[in-house]
Structure formats: C-alpha cells, structure tokens
PDB file of C-alpha atoms in Angstrom:
ATOM      1  CA  UNK A 209      13.329   1.432 -62.387  1.00 90.00           C
ATOM      2  CA  UNK A 210      13.181   5.236 -62.384  1.00 92.00           C
ATOM      3  CA  UNK A 211      11.387   5.252 -59.032  1.00 96.00           C
ATOM      4  CA  UNK A 212      14.139   3.118 -57.479  1.00 95.00           C
ATOM      5  CA  UNK A 213      16.878   5.265 -59.037  1.00 95.00           C
ATOM      6  CA  UNK A 214      15.165   8.462 -57.823  1.00 96.00           C
ATOM      7  CA  UNK A 215      14.922   7.106 -54.259  1.00 96.00           C
ATOM      8  CA  UNK A 216      18.602   6.083 -54.330  1.00 95.00           C
ATOM      9  CA  UNK A 217      19.497   9.507 -55.741  1.00 96.00           C
ATOM     10  CA  UNK A 218      17.758  11.326 -52.907  1.00 97.00           C
ATOM     11  CA  UNK A 219      19.714   9.353 -50.305  1.00 95.00           C
ATOM     12  CA  UNK A 220      22.996   9.699 -52.179  1.00 94.00           C
ATOM     13  CA  UNK A 221      22.651  13.447 -52.657  1.00 95.00           C
ATOM     14  CA  UNK A 222      21.660  13.896 -49.018  1.00 94.00           C
ATOM     15  CA  UNK A 223      24.831  12.099 -47.899  1.00 94.00           C
ATOM     16  CA  UNK A 224      26.979  14.102 -50.340  1.00 94.00           C
ATOM     17  CA  UNK A 225      25.417  17.482 -49.526  1.00 91.00           C
ATOM     18  CA  UNK A 226      28.443  18.745 -47.574  1.00 90.00           C
ATOM     19  CA  UNK A 227      31.045  17.533 -50.079  1.00 88.00           C
ATOM     20  CA  UNK A 228      33.169  20.225 -51.664  1.00 84.00           C
ATOM     21  CA  UNK A 229      33.223  18.372 -54.981  1.00 95.00           C
ATOM     22  CA  UNK A 230      31.056  15.529 -56.256  1.00 97.00           C
ATOM     23  CA  UNK A 231      32.293  13.024 -58.843  1.00 98.00           C
ATOM     24  CA  UNK A 232      29.688  10.726 -60.372  1.00 97.00           C
ATOM     25  CA  UNK A 233      31.035   7.329 -61.399  1.00 96.00           C
ATOM     26  CA  UNK A 234      29.171   6.577 -64.592  1.00 94.00           C
ATOM     27  CA  UNK A 235      29.969   4.572 -67.744  1.00 91.00           C
ATOM     28  CA  UNK A 236      29.241   7.702 -69.787  1.00 92.00           C
ATOM     29  CA  UNK A 237      31.764   9.779 -67.851  1.00 95.00           C
ATOM     30  CA  UNK A 238      35.293  10.692 -68.875  1.00 96.00           C
ATOM     31  CA  UNK A 239      37.703   7.759 -69.016  1.00 95.00           C
ATOM     32  CA  UNK A 240      41.101   8.420 -67.468  1.00 94.00           C
ATOM     33  CA  UNK A 241      44.279   6.451 -67.047  1.00 94.00           C
ATOM     34  CA  UNK A 242      46.169   6.421 -63.741  1.00 92.00           C
ATOM     35  CA  UNK A 243      48.383   9.374 -64.652  1.00 94.00           C
ATOM     36  CA  UNK A 244      45.359  11.456 -65.668  1.00 96.00           C
ATOM     37  CA  UNK A 245      43.607  10.599 -62.399  1.00 96.00           C
ATOM     38  CA  UNK A 246      46.724  11.696 -60.500  1.00 96.00           C
ATOM     39  CA  UNK A 247      46.568  14.950 -62.480  1.00 97.00           C
ATOM     40  CA  UNK A 248      42.919  15.431 -61.538  1.00 97.00           C
ATOM     41  CA  UNK A 249      43.715  14.921 -57.856  1.00 97.00           C
ATOM     42  CA  UNK A 250      46.509  17.490 -58.118  1.00 97.00           C
ATOM     43  CA  UNK A 251      44.213  19.916 -59.938  1.00 97.00           C
ATOM     44  CA  UNK A 252      41.525  19.569 -57.265  1.00 96.00           C
ATOM     45  CA  UNK A 253      44.095  20.154 -54.520  1.00 95.00           C
ATOM     46  CA  UNK A 254      45.356  23.305 -56.270  1.00 96.00           C
ATOM     47  CA  UNK A 255      41.773  24.549 -56.533  1.00 95.00           C
ATOM     48  CA  UNK A 256      41.469  24.170 -52.758  1.00 95.00           C
ATOM     49  CA  UNK A 257      38.876  21.422 -52.921  1.00 93.00           C
ATOM     50  CA  UNK A 258      38.953  19.795 -49.508  1.00 88.00           C
ATOM     51  CA  UNK A 259      36.436  16.992 -49.800  1.00 92.00           C
ATOM     52  CA  UNK A 260      35.807  14.937 -52.918  1.00 95.00           C
ATOM     53  CA  UNK A 261      32.826  12.604 -52.809  1.00 96.00           C
ATOM     54  CA  UNK A 262      32.662   9.795 -55.364  1.00 97.00           C
ATOM     55  CA  UNK A 263      29.052   8.864 -56.132  1.00 97.00           C
ATOM     56  CA  UNK A 264      28.416   5.213 -56.962  1.00 95.00           C
ATOM     57  CA  UNK A 265      25.014   4.140 -58.196  1.00 92.00           C
ATOM     58  CA  UNK A 266      23.085   0.983 -57.550  1.00 88.00           C
ATOM     59  CA  UNK A 267      22.545  -1.855 -60.016  1.00 86.00           C
ATOM     60  CA  UNK A 268      20.352   0.392 -62.182  1.00 90.00           C
ATOM     61  CA  UNK A 269      22.938   3.158 -62.366  1.00 91.00           C
ATOM     62  CA  UNK A 270      22.744   6.768 -61.291  1.00 94.00           C
ATOM     63  CA  UNK A 271      19.613   8.862 -61.619  1.00 97.00           C
ATOM     64  CA  UNK A 272      19.900  11.899 -63.909  1.00 96.00           C
ATOM     65  CA  UNK A 273      19.588  14.200 -60.874  1.00 96.00           C
ATOM     66  CA  UNK A 274      22.854  12.822 -59.461  1.00 97.00           C
ATOM     67  CA  UNK A 275      24.663  13.323 -62.761  1.00 97.00           C
ATOM     68  CA  UNK A 276      23.270  16.866 -62.956  1.00 96.00           C
ATOM     69  CA  UNK A 277      24.463  17.735 -59.428  1.00 95.00           C
ATOM     70  CA  UNK A 278      27.944  16.252 -59.833  1.00 97.00           C
ATOM     71  CA  UNK A 279      30.768  18.598 -60.742  1.00 96.00           C
ATOM     72  CA  UNK A 280      32.373  15.860 -62.814  1.00 97.00           C
ATOM     73  CA  UNK A 281      31.542  12.400 -64.183  1.00 97.00           C
ATOM     74  CA  UNK A 282      34.254   9.756 -64.476  1.00 97.00           C
ATOM     75  CA  UNK A 283      34.091   6.244 -65.874  1.00 96.00           C
ATOM     76  CA  UNK A 284      36.016   3.402 -64.275  1.00 95.00           C
ATOM     77  CA  UNK A 285      34.916   1.097 -67.094  1.00 92.00           C
ATOM     78  CA  UNK A 286      32.094   0.532 -69.532  1.00 88.00           C
ATOM     79  CA  UNK A 287      31.546  -2.798 -67.777  1.00 89.00           C
ATOM     80  CA  UNK A 288      29.045  -3.161 -64.945  1.00 86.00           C
ATOM     81  CA  UNK A 289      30.428  -3.985 -61.490  1.00 89.00           C
ATOM     82  CA  UNK A 290      28.777  -4.630 -58.159  1.00 89.00           C
ATOM     83  CA  UNK A 291      28.753  -1.712 -55.744  1.00 87.00           C
ATOM     84  CA  UNK A 292      31.378  -3.469 -53.614  1.00 92.00           C
ATOM     85  CA  UNK A 293      33.662  -4.142 -56.595  1.00 94.00           C
ATOM     86  CA  UNK A 294      33.323  -0.532 -57.744  1.00 95.00           C
ATOM     87  CA  UNK A 295      34.447   0.708 -54.319  1.00 95.00           C
ATOM     88  CA  UNK A 296      37.437  -1.646 -54.404  1.00 97.00           C
ATOM     89  CA  UNK A 297      38.438  -0.625 -57.949  1.00 96.00           C
ATOM     90  CA  UNK A 298      38.050   3.061 -57.078  1.00 97.00           C
ATOM     91  CA  UNK A 299      40.152   2.673 -53.936  1.00 97.00           C
ATOM     92  CA  UNK A 300      42.891   0.875 -55.856  1.00 96.00           C
ATOM     93  CA  UNK A 301      42.894   3.565 -58.572  1.00 95.00           C
ATOM     94  CA  UNK A 302      43.092   6.331 -55.983  1.00 96.00           C
ATOM     95  CA  UNK A 303      46.015   4.509 -54.361  1.00 95.00           C
ATOM     96  CA  UNK A 304      47.760   4.305 -57.751  1.00 94.00           C
ATOM     97  CA  UNK A 305      47.122   7.993 -58.384  1.00 94.00           C
ATOM     98  CA  UNK A 306      48.558   8.910 -54.988  1.00 94.00           C
ATOM     99  CA  UNK A 307      51.681   6.804 -55.606  1.00 94.00           C
ATOM    100  CA  UNK A 308      52.153   8.586 -58.943  1.00 94.00           C
ATOM    101  CA  UNK A 309      51.777  11.964 -57.230  1.00 94.00           C
ATOM    102  CA  UNK A 310      54.368  10.876 -54.649  1.00 94.00           C
ATOM    103  CA  UNK A 311      56.810   9.841 -57.376  1.00 92.00           C
ATOM    104  CA  UNK A 312      56.668   6.095 -56.700  1.00 89.00           C
ATOM    105  CA  UNK A 313      56.836   3.568 -59.517  1.00 77.00           C
ATOM    106  CA  UNK A 314      54.075   1.203 -58.263  1.00 63.00           C
ATOM    107  CA  UNK A 315      51.516   2.273 -60.852  1.00 55.00           C
ATOM    108  CA  UNK A 316      52.970   0.173 -63.694  1.00 62.00           C
TER     109      UNK A 316
END
C-alpha cells in the first residue's frame, strides 16, 4: 500500500510543482462549510495566490509526502469517494463558493 501511495505521490507532486498553492483533500483536513470555503478563496486571492491546485489521492489516500508539501489540507467529507466523485463534489463546492463571493443566493 505504501509503495503504491508513494508512486502516486511522486506523480501528483510532479504535476503540482508549478502551483502557487497546494491544497490536499484529506479526511483529516479542516472541514469547511460553503461560506468558509468562499472566505478561503477570497483570502487566497488577497494574498495574490494565482494558482491553487487541489490534490486528490487514489483509493488508498494521500501519501504523507503530499500532505507535508501541501500548504493546506481540507476535508470534503469523512466518507470515502471515488476519484471521479471527489472531483465532481469539489467542482460543485467551488461553484457554490464562487456564487457566494458574487453575492448570489444559490448556495442554500
């Protein structure tokens, strides 16, 4: 398991090397609601962070090296989702956060 996670980590970190800010999606990360996520996006913008890369692990989760290299760890849920479902949930949450930032009422 650790060998597989380490190999995945190497590829993931290579792809995220140029990102201005790396966010590991991990069940042990900070849980946020939609308003808090909108606040994080605003905070990152104010800090001048241009590129945020969300790191999603495989079925075994993220290797410790990915968590160590990420600037922040967030949890979408304590449940386990497929990689594809995680991307969809993340995209929907980012959309909600952006609608909150824009002052729309969609998020509820």
